[in-house]
């Protein structure tokens, strides 16, 4: 379960959130080995989060929301993956729809950023997803598979085994609109099938595929019950530590889906 804070919370607020999240999860006897929990704060918060996680030996993982395709040099305002790795980041989001839309990140840029993440020893959370127009035309599977193939163009079989792919239909991000569990499964399942074709079955079976888009504690269990959904990338709900903890503890939710994963 990964929490994308987006451009929310300064470093002081980040400290409070991480402490509260950790306390809430420990209080609920969260099994971190069964469900990994990661936070993805703004760059300026990462040092504070690292200090807390290392100092208090928290089980939370952390990462960044973006990285530069470049290693170092005259790229004003950019953040290198090697800096993130030095800060102890495990993950880095690559190709989030907000980066693709507001920063015009093409599939080629996304592919270069994936390569940069691997170069610096970071695990990419590679985001793909269709907009509303594509969904209305029923072309979501072909659209997302094209994004997956373009992004993975230079990713080797050894590298891809550790990748995390997040399927995030853009029309469901921050809108309150959630894809149905069947919608999530349709695309996540197709992504896994394509991964098996591009690499091999065991590799595809081991890759973690997340769903993202208005995930909340009330809908997460049903989404997680789908065969090819291995986790969630959570935006808005991840900046409320009690709500995010409840999402992370989806296995304990009362209901038909609670025991299926
Ligand atoms: C996201 O930003 O990756 C996301 C899924 O946002 P939200 O949960 O707010 O829809």
PDB file of N, CA, C and O in Angstrom, residues 20 32 132 155 161 230 234 236 248-249 258:
ATOM      1  N   UNK A  20       1.982   9.303  13.499  1.00  0.00           N
ATOM      2  CA  UNK A  20       0.593   8.887  13.739  1.00  0.00           C
ATOM      3  C   UNK A  20       0.277   7.614  12.949  1.00  0.00           C
ATOM      4  O   UNK A  20      -0.384   6.695  13.454  1.00  0.00           O
ATOM      5  N   UNK A  32       3.354  -5.980   8.911  1.00  0.00           N
ATOM      6  CA  UNK A  32       4.080  -5.308   7.824  1.00  0.00           C
ATOM      7  C   UNK A  32       4.677  -6.300   6.831  1.00  0.00           C
ATOM      8  O   UNK A  32       4.924  -5.961   5.686  1.00  0.00           O
ATOM      9  N   UNK A 132     -10.723   9.763 -19.597  1.00  0.00           N
ATOM     10  CA  UNK A 132     -12.148   9.465 -19.751  1.00  0.00           C
ATOM     11  C   UNK A 132     -12.537   9.185 -21.203  1.00  0.00           C
ATOM     12  O   UNK A 132     -13.329   8.277 -21.478  1.00  0.00           O
ATOM     13  N   UNK A 155      13.738  -1.917 -20.248  1.00  0.00           N
ATOM     14  CA  UNK A 155      13.844  -2.564 -18.929  1.00  0.00           C
ATOM     15  C   UNK A 155      14.167  -4.040 -19.127  1.00  0.00           C
ATOM     16  O   UNK A 155      13.447  -4.748 -19.836  1.00  0.00           O
ATOM     17  N   UNK A 161      11.591  -7.644 -12.688  1.00  0.00           N
ATOM     18  CA  UNK A 161      11.067  -8.477 -11.594  1.00  0.00           C
ATOM     19  C   UNK A 161      10.723  -7.638 -10.364  1.00  0.00           C
ATOM     20  O   UNK A 161       9.806  -7.977  -9.615  1.00  0.00           O
ATOM     21  N   UNK A 230      -2.665  -6.309  -6.592  1.00  0.00           N
ATOM     22  CA  UNK A 230      -1.792  -6.707  -5.479  1.00  0.00           C
ATOM     23  C   UNK A 230      -1.634  -5.624  -4.427  1.00  0.00           C
ATOM     24  O   UNK A 230      -0.955  -5.832  -3.417  1.00  0.00           O
ATOM     25  N   UNK A 234      -2.508   5.179  -3.254  1.00  0.00           N
ATOM     26  CA  UNK A 234      -3.563   5.986  -2.642  1.00  0.00           C
ATOM     27  C   UNK A 234      -3.122   7.438  -2.602  1.00  0.00           C
ATOM     28  O   UNK A 234      -2.039   7.743  -2.081  1.00  0.00           O
ATOM     29  N   UNK A 236      -5.358  11.090  -2.172  1.00  0.00           N
ATOM     30  CA  UNK A 236      -6.016  11.922  -1.161  1.00  0.00           C
ATOM     31  C   UNK A 236      -6.163  11.257   0.200  1.00  0.00           C
ATOM     32  O   UNK A 236      -5.893  11.879   1.242  1.00  0.00           O
ATOM     33  N   UNK A 248      -4.576   0.227   4.765  1.00  0.00           N
ATOM     34  CA  UNK A 248      -3.493  -0.768   4.864  1.00  0.00           C
ATOM     35  C   UNK A 248      -3.959  -2.033   5.571  1.00  0.00           C
ATOM     36  O   UNK A 248      -3.448  -3.124   5.304  1.00  0.00           O
ATOM     37  N   UNK A 249      -4.922  -1.876   6.460  1.00  0.00           N
ATOM     38  CA  UNK A 249      -5.405  -3.018   7.242  1.00  0.00           C
ATOM     39  C   UNK A 249      -6.673  -3.604   6.619  1.00  0.00           C
ATOM     40  O   UNK A 249      -7.522  -4.164   7.304  1.00  0.00           O
ATOM     41  N   UNK A 258     -12.924  -9.791   3.040  1.00  0.00           N
ATOM     42  CA  UNK A 258     -11.824  -9.558   3.976  1.00  0.00           C
ATOM     43  C   UNK A 258     -10.844 -10.718   4.090  1.00  0.00           C
ATOM     44  O   UNK A 258      -9.704 -10.522   4.442  1.00  0.00           O
TER      45      UNK A 258
END
